[in-house]
Amino acid sequence: MPVTAMASQTTGTATAAAAAAAGPQAGSGGPDGRVEAAWRRRVQIEGIGVLASCAMQVAYLARQWHTAAPRDNYFVAASVLHHFVVLALMSGQGAPLYRKYRVPIYATMRPLGYLNPSVCSVKAAASQLLATPASAGAWGALVDLKTVLLATRTMGTAVIGVVVAMPPLVALFVQSGSTYLASNAAGYCSTQLLRDPLTQARLARFAGTLDLLSLPLSAAVPIPMERAPEEQAEKTCHALLALLQLLLAVALPLLLLARWEWREPRREPPPGPLPTSWHARALRRAARAAMLANWGIWRACTLLTRSVAWPAALWLLVSVPWVAIIAALGL
């Protein structure tokens, strides 16, 4: 992972960044007092986000306690315990450690939580919500969309990615890794809600709309082979879930952070004596590459959110991934 110094260069507001270096003796009226107040607000916001996620896991565990297999209950309980560990690191005796190593702690603990089998299970935790028929009408479609966002962990991944603001490179790594670990298109698309004929008809219409909106790029995709209707519906479900998770769980948090949270990061390591040993030179080159990547992600996201040509940027953001997905799946 990127070095912890990157946190003070690129995450949060300027006051939150400076809080990482502030001492515990900060006063209440001067700059140090404002730094302390900003740090406390940051930790409170992050703590509320983690606590809300923990409460959802407890609710899922209570819902499935008498119906799920003991193994599934064990994994959801382990997820609850993981949240308590994170909360313990953020408060009490763990607070100084969290303050000093916030970036590597988060970048490690978040993906570890997604290694829990309950995260992508279709029989436990949030995926239980998919065991229901589709709802009729336009309002029903919105309700079903909300259910899918919750059950596929897309909403939770996106919200935590915004609440716990990380540097650009770390945010991209954590959001992409978490989304990948939570993905289970084959399982999700086999559930009652997504196999419902009404849902499949909606997905087919939406995929057709995306094909039209992504012209002329989509015209370059080879004509797909003929498939049985059931197989075509399953492929369409896979493609739309992939696009949904990519845009909402990865791209959207990065764009929101770029618009309201990140400041321009450094592009070069601070000046200093040139290292003489080969491993010190290798570390310096790696640090420089990480900082350039960090700056590049910030720059790309900033251009997307602040450019006057944002409609064209939005079209590219949706069309390019969609065309790549349908080409990969042969749709």
Short mmCIF file of C-alpha atoms in Angstrom, two decimals:
data_model
loop_
_atom_site.label_atom_id
_atom_site.label_comp_id
_atom_site.label_asym_id
_atom_site.label_seq_id
_atom_site.Cartn_x
_atom_site.Cartn_y
_atom_site.Cartn_z
CA MET A 1 0.00 0.00 0.00
CA PRO A 2 1.12 3.67 -0.38
CA VAL A 3 3.05 5.09 2.50
CA THR A 4 1.16 6.76 5.30
CA ALA A 5 2.64 10.15 4.43
CA MET A 6 0.31 10.18 1.43
CA ALA A 7 -2.62 10.64 3.82
CA SER A 8 -1.41 14.05 4.95
CA GLN A 9 -0.89 15.11 1.35
CA THR A 10 -4.09 14.06 -0.32
CA THR A 11 -6.90 13.01 2.00
CA GLY A 12 -9.65 15.09 3.41
CA THR A 13 -9.64 18.77 3.85
CA ALA A 14 -6.51 20.72 4.68
CA THR A 15 -7.41 20.77 8.36
CA ALA A 16 -8.06 17.05 8.52
CA ALA A 17 -4.76 16.41 6.77
CA ALA A 18 -2.89 18.58 9.22
CA ALA A 19 -4.57 16.76 12.10
CA ALA A 20 -2.42 13.72 11.45
CA ALA A 21 0.63 15.69 12.57
CA ALA A 22 -1.01 17.67 15.36
CA GLY A 23 0.00 16.99 18.91
CA PRO A 24 -2.38 16.04 21.71
CA GLN A 25 -1.74 19.35 23.46
CA ALA A 26 -3.72 21.35 20.89
CA GLY A 27 -5.51 24.31 22.35
CA SER A 28 -9.09 25.30 21.82
CA GLY A 29 -8.78 28.72 20.21
CA GLY A 30 -5.82 28.77 17.82
CA PRO A 31 -4.95 26.78 14.71
CA ASP A 32 -4.12 23.72 16.78
CA GLY A 33 -7.57 23.84 18.33
CA ARG A 34 -9.20 23.96 14.90
CA VAL A 35 -7.04 21.04 13.79
CA GLU A 36 -8.14 19.02 16.81
CA ALA A 37 -11.78 19.86 16.20
CA ALA A 38 -11.47 18.86 12.53
CA TRP A 39 -9.85 15.56 13.49
CA ARG A 40 -12.59 14.79 16.02
CA ARG A 41 -15.27 15.51 13.42
CA ARG A 42 -13.49 13.26 10.94
CA VAL A 43 -13.31 10.36 13.40
CA GLN A 44 -16.94 10.89 14.47
CA ILE A 45 -18.15 10.76 10.85
CA GLU A 46 -16.12 7.66 10.12
CA GLY A 47 -17.24 6.03 13.36
CA ILE A 48 -20.89 6.67 12.54
CA GLY A 49 -20.38 5.08 9.12
CA VAL A 50 -18.73 1.97 10.55
CA LEU A 51 -21.34 1.75 13.33
CA ALA A 52 -24.20 1.98 10.81
CA SER A 53 -22.64 -0.81 8.76
CA CYS A 54 -22.24 -2.89 11.91
CA ALA A 55 -25.90 -2.32 12.85
CA MET A 56 -26.98 -3.57 9.42
CA GLN A 57 -24.95 -6.75 9.88
CA VAL A 58 -26.57 -7.30 13.29
CA ALA A 59 -30.01 -6.84 11.72
CA TYR A 60 -29.19 -9.37 8.97
CA LEU A 61 -27.93 -11.84 11.56
CA ALA A 62 -31.11 -11.49 13.62
CA ARG A 63 -33.25 -11.96 10.50
CA GLN A 64 -31.54 -15.17 9.43
CA TRP A 65 -30.71 -16.64 12.86
CA HIS A 66 -33.42 -19.32 12.83
CA THR A 67 -33.47 -20.02 9.10
CA ALA A 68 -29.87 -19.96 7.87
CA ALA A 69 -27.30 -22.70 8.25
CA PRO A 70 -25.02 -22.37 11.31
CA ARG A 71 -22.07 -21.78 8.97
CA ASP A 72 -23.79 -18.74 7.43
CA ASN A 73 -24.63 -17.34 10.87
CA TYR A 74 -21.02 -17.82 11.92
CA PHE A 75 -19.70 -15.81 8.98
CA VAL A 76 -22.14 -12.92 9.56
CA ALA A 77 -21.21 -12.91 13.25
CA ALA A 78 -17.55 -12.75 12.21
CA SER A 79 -18.40 -9.70 10.10
CA VAL A 80 -19.97 -8.04 13.16
CA LEU A 81 -16.82 -8.80 15.14
CA HIS A 82 -14.69 -7.28 12.39
CA HIS A 83 -16.69 -4.04 12.67
CA PHE A 84 -16.12 -3.97 16.44
CA VAL A 85 -12.38 -4.36 15.90
CA VAL A 86 -12.39 -1.37 13.56
CA LEU A 87 -14.42 0.68 16.05
CA ALA A 88 -12.00 -0.29 18.84
CA LEU A 89 -9.08 0.96 16.74
CA MET A 90 -10.85 4.28 16.23
CA SER A 91 -11.56 4.95 19.90
CA GLY A 92 -10.16 4.49 23.39
CA GLN A 93 -6.68 3.02 23.62
CA GLY A 94 -6.56 2.44 19.86
CA ALA A 95 -7.20 6.10 18.94
CA PRO A 96 -3.51 7.21 18.86
CA LEU A 97 -2.64 4.24 16.67
CA TYR A 98 -5.55 4.99 14.32
CA ARG A 99 -4.56 8.64 14.14
CA LYS A 100 -1.00 7.82 13.17
CA TYR A 101 -1.69 4.90 10.82
CA ARG A 102 -5.21 5.69 9.60
CA VAL A 103 -4.51 5.05 5.91
CA PRO A 104 -2.75 1.64 6.18
CA ILE A 105 -5.18 0.47 8.89
CA TYR A 106 -8.19 1.27 6.72
CA ALA A 107 -6.57 -0.02 3.53
CA THR A 108 -5.92 -3.33 5.30
CA MET A 109 -9.04 -3.78 7.43
CA ARG A 110 -11.58 -2.89 4.74
CA PRO A 111 -10.56 -5.55 2.18
CA LEU A 112 -10.12 -8.07 5.00
CA GLY A 113 -13.77 -7.57 5.88
CA TYR A 114 -14.77 -8.37 2.31
CA LEU A 115 -12.95 -11.71 2.46
CA ASN A 116 -15.76 -12.95 4.69
CA PRO A 117 -17.79 -15.53 2.69
CA SER A 118 -21.05 -13.90 3.82
CA VAL A 119 -20.20 -10.82 1.73
CA CYS A 120 -20.90 -12.51 -1.61
CA SER A 121 -23.20 -15.26 -0.33
CA VAL A 122 -26.71 -15.36 -1.78
CA LYS A 123 -28.06 -17.24 1.24
CA ALA A 124 -26.97 -14.96 4.06
CA ALA A 125 -26.80 -11.34 5.19
CA ALA A 126 -27.97 -8.69 2.69
CA SER A 127 -28.58 -11.13 -0.17
CA GLN A 128 -31.64 -12.47 1.66
CA LEU A 129 -33.38 -9.37 0.33
CA LEU A 130 -33.28 -10.84 -3.20
CA ALA A 131 -35.56 -13.73 -2.20
CA THR A 132 -38.66 -11.81 -3.23
CA PRO A 133 -40.67 -11.31 -6.45
CA ALA A 134 -40.36 -8.16 -8.53
CA SER A 135 -42.58 -5.20 -7.70
CA ALA A 136 -44.94 -3.80 -10.33
CA GLY A 137 -44.97 -0.23 -11.58
CA ALA A 138 -42.41 2.54 -11.78
CA TRP A 139 -42.24 2.90 -8.00
CA GLY A 140 -41.80 -0.85 -7.70
CA ALA A 141 -38.86 -0.68 -10.11
CA LEU A 142 -37.18 1.90 -7.87
CA VAL A 143 -37.83 -0.25 -4.80
CA ASP A 144 -36.30 -3.26 -6.57
CA LEU A 145 -33.27 -1.17 -7.60
CA LYS A 146 -32.76 -0.15 -3.98
CA THR A 147 -33.00 -3.81 -2.97
CA VAL A 148 -30.39 -4.83 -5.54
CA LEU A 149 -28.04 -2.05 -4.44
CA LEU A 150 -28.27 -3.22 -0.85
CA ALA A 151 -28.15 -6.95 -1.54
CA THR A 152 -25.13 -6.78 -3.85
CA ARG A 153 -23.28 -4.59 -1.29
CA THR A 154 -22.98 -1.85 -3.92
CA MET A 155 -24.59 0.82 -1.75
CA GLY A 156 -22.61 -0.04 1.36
CA THR A 157 -19.32 -0.13 -0.53
CA ALA A 158 -20.03 3.25 -2.10
CA VAL A 159 -21.15 4.97 1.11
CA ILE A 160 -18.21 3.80 3.22
CA GLY A 161 -15.87 4.78 0.39
CA VAL A 162 -17.11 8.37 0.67
CA VAL A 163 -17.46 8.54 4.46
CA VAL A 164 -13.94 7.23 5.12
CA ALA A 165 -12.06 9.48 2.70
CA MET A 166 -8.74 8.08 1.54
CA PRO A 167 -6.03 9.36 -0.84
CA PRO A 168 -6.82 8.81 -4.54
CA LEU A 169 -4.59 5.77 -5.10
CA VAL A 170 -5.67 4.09 -1.86
CA ALA A 171 -9.34 4.88 -2.55
CA LEU A 172 -9.12 3.35 -6.03
CA PHE A 173 -7.41 0.24 -4.67
CA VAL A 174 -9.82 -0.25 -1.77
CA GLN A 175 -12.99 0.48 -3.75
CA SER A 176 -11.96 -1.75 -6.66
CA GLY A 177 -10.80 -4.57 -4.39
CA SER A 178 -13.89 -4.43 -2.19
CA THR A 179 -16.20 -4.36 -5.21
CA TYR A 180 -14.42 -7.33 -6.76
CA LEU A 181 -14.61 -9.34 -3.53
CA ALA A 182 -18.33 -8.56 -3.19
CA SER A 183 -19.15 -9.47 -6.80
CA ASN A 184 -21.06 -12.68 -7.44
CA ALA A 185 -23.07 -12.07 -10.60
CA ALA A 186 -23.81 -15.75 -11.15
CA GLY A 187 -25.25 -16.05 -7.66
CA TYR A 188 -27.14 -12.76 -7.61
CA CYS A 189 -28.66 -13.34 -11.06
CA SER A 190 -29.97 -16.74 -9.93
CA THR A 191 -32.09 -15.23 -7.14
CA GLN A 192 -35.85 -14.89 -7.22
CA LEU A 193 -35.89 -11.13 -7.76
CA LEU A 194 -33.44 -11.06 -10.67
CA ARG A 195 -34.91 -14.15 -12.35
CA ASP A 196 -38.42 -12.73 -12.21
CA PRO A 197 -39.80 -12.21 -15.76
CA LEU A 198 -40.70 -8.62 -14.93
CA THR A 199 -37.15 -7.87 -13.78
CA GLN A 200 -35.65 -9.56 -16.83
CA ALA A 201 -37.87 -7.50 -19.15
CA ARG A 202 -36.75 -4.32 -17.37
CA LEU A 203 -33.09 -5.32 -17.65
CA ALA A 204 -33.46 -6.07 -21.36
CA ARG A 205 -35.02 -2.65 -22.00
CA PHE A 206 -32.33 -0.89 -19.99
CA ALA A 207 -29.54 -2.76 -21.79
CA GLY A 208 -31.07 -1.75 -25.12
CA THR A 209 -31.16 1.87 -24.00
CA LEU A 210 -27.49 1.71 -23.03
CA ASP A 211 -26.66 0.25 -26.45
CA LEU A 212 -28.32 3.24 -28.11
CA LEU A 213 -26.76 5.79 -25.79
CA SER A 214 -23.29 4.35 -26.29
CA LEU A 215 -23.41 4.67 -30.09
CA PRO A 216 -21.18 4.78 -32.08
CA LEU A 217 -18.94 2.84 -29.69
CA SER A 218 -21.41 -0.02 -29.27
CA ALA A 219 -21.62 -0.42 -33.06
CA ALA A 220 -18.02 -1.64 -33.03
CA VAL A 221 -18.90 -4.65 -30.87
CA PRO A 222 -19.18 -7.86 -32.96
CA ILE A 223 -22.69 -9.16 -33.54
CA PRO A 224 -23.36 -11.69 -30.77
CA MET A 225 -24.16 -15.31 -31.40
CA GLU A 226 -27.75 -16.46 -30.98
CA ARG A 227 -28.63 -17.75 -27.54
CA ALA A 228 -31.60 -19.21 -25.77
CA PRO A 229 -33.73 -16.50 -24.10
CA GLU A 230 -32.78 -17.76 -20.64
CA GLU A 231 -29.06 -17.56 -21.39
CA GLN A 232 -29.43 -14.12 -22.96
CA ALA A 233 -31.31 -12.84 -19.90
CA GLU A 234 -28.60 -14.20 -17.59
CA LYS A 235 -25.81 -12.57 -19.62
CA THR A 236 -27.68 -9.26 -19.61
CA CYS A 237 -28.06 -9.49 -15.84
CA HIS A 238 -24.32 -10.13 -15.45
CA ALA A 239 -23.44 -7.17 -17.66
CA LEU A 240 -25.72 -4.70 -15.91
CA LEU A 241 -24.60 -5.79 -12.44
CA ALA A 242 -20.97 -5.32 -13.47
CA LEU A 243 -21.71 -1.83 -14.81
CA LEU A 244 -23.75 -0.92 -11.73
CA GLN A 245 -20.99 -1.96 -9.34
CA LEU A 246 -18.25 -0.29 -11.38
CA LEU A 247 -20.05 3.05 -11.69
CA LEU A 248 -21.64 3.30 -8.24
CA ALA A 249 -19.15 1.49 -5.99
CA VAL A 250 -15.90 2.58 -7.67
CA ALA A 251 -16.32 5.61 -9.95
CA LEU A 252 -18.94 7.57 -7.97
CA PRO A 253 -17.05 7.63 -4.62
CA LEU A 254 -13.86 8.73 -6.39
CA LEU A 255 -15.69 11.53 -8.21
CA LEU A 256 -17.40 12.74 -5.04
CA LEU A 257 -14.09 12.77 -3.16
CA ALA A 258 -12.45 14.65 -6.03
CA ARG A 259 -15.23 17.24 -6.07
CA TRP A 260 -15.48 17.99 -2.35
CA GLU A 261 -12.66 16.36 -0.42
CA TRP A 262 -9.31 15.96 -2.12
CA ARG A 263 -6.68 18.67 -2.52
CA GLU A 264 -4.01 18.48 -5.22
CA PRO A 265 -1.41 15.92 -4.11
CA ARG A 266 2.34 16.18 -4.52
CA ARG A 267 3.84 14.81 -7.72
CA GLU A 268 7.39 14.41 -6.45
CA PRO A 269 8.97 13.26 -3.18
CA PRO A 270 10.26 16.10 -0.98
CA PRO A 271 13.79 17.22 -1.88
CA GLY A 272 16.59 15.55 -0.03
CA PRO A 273 19.94 13.84 -0.47
CA LEU A 274 20.01 11.23 -3.21
CA PRO A 275 20.06 7.67 -1.84
CA THR A 276 23.22 5.69 -2.43
CA SER A 277 22.16 2.09 -1.84
CA TRP A 278 20.22 0.24 -4.53
CA HIS A 279 17.29 -0.61 -2.28
CA ALA A 280 16.95 3.02 -1.13
CA ARG A 281 16.93 4.13 -4.77
CA ALA A 282 14.31 1.48 -5.57
CA LEU A 283 12.13 2.69 -2.69
CA ARG A 284 12.46 6.28 -3.86
CA ARG A 285 11.46 5.31 -7.42
CA ALA A 286 8.49 3.34 -6.07
CA ALA A 287 7.43 6.29 -3.92
CA ARG A 288 7.70 8.62 -6.91
CA ALA A 289 5.63 6.26 -9.08
CA ALA A 290 2.97 6.01 -6.37
CA MET A 291 2.83 9.79 -6.03
CA LEU A 292 2.51 10.24 -9.79
CA ALA A 293 -0.29 7.65 -9.90
CA ASN A 294 -1.95 9.39 -6.96
CA TRP A 295 -1.77 12.74 -8.76
CA GLY A 296 -2.98 11.20 -12.04
CA ILE A 297 -6.10 9.73 -10.40
CA TRP A 298 -6.83 13.06 -8.72
CA ARG A 299 -6.36 14.92 -12.00
CA ALA A 300 -8.60 12.58 -14.01
CA CYS A 301 -11.39 12.70 -11.43
CA THR A 302 -11.10 16.47 -11.11
CA LEU A 303 -11.41 16.93 -14.86
CA LEU A 304 -14.52 14.74 -14.89
CA THR A 305 -16.21 16.68 -12.10
CA ARG A 306 -15.17 20.24 -12.88
CA SER A 307 -14.87 20.32 -16.66
CA VAL A 308 -17.38 22.41 -18.64
CA ALA A 309 -17.64 19.39 -20.94
CA TRP A 310 -19.01 17.20 -18.14
CA PRO A 311 -21.88 15.80 -20.28
CA ALA A 312 -19.33 14.33 -22.71
CA ALA A 313 -17.25 13.09 -19.78
CA LEU A 314 -20.33 11.43 -18.27
CA TRP A 315 -21.14 9.80 -21.61
CA LEU A 316 -17.62 8.39 -21.82
CA LEU A 317 -17.74 7.24 -18.20
CA VAL A 318 -20.84 5.15 -18.90
CA SER A 319 -20.33 4.16 -22.53
CA VAL A 320 -16.73 2.94 -22.46
CA PRO A 321 -17.24 0.47 -19.55
CA TRP A 322 -20.55 -0.71 -21.02
CA VAL A 323 -19.04 -1.42 -24.42
CA ALA A 324 -16.10 -3.21 -22.80
CA ILE A 325 -18.43 -5.35 -20.67
CA ILE A 326 -20.74 -6.41 -23.50
CA ALA A 327 -17.72 -7.17 -25.72
CA ALA A 328 -16.22 -9.33 -22.97
CA LEU A 329 -19.50 -11.19 -22.39
CA GLY A 330 -20.33 -11.52 -26.09
CA LEU A 331 -23.61 -9.62 -25.85
#
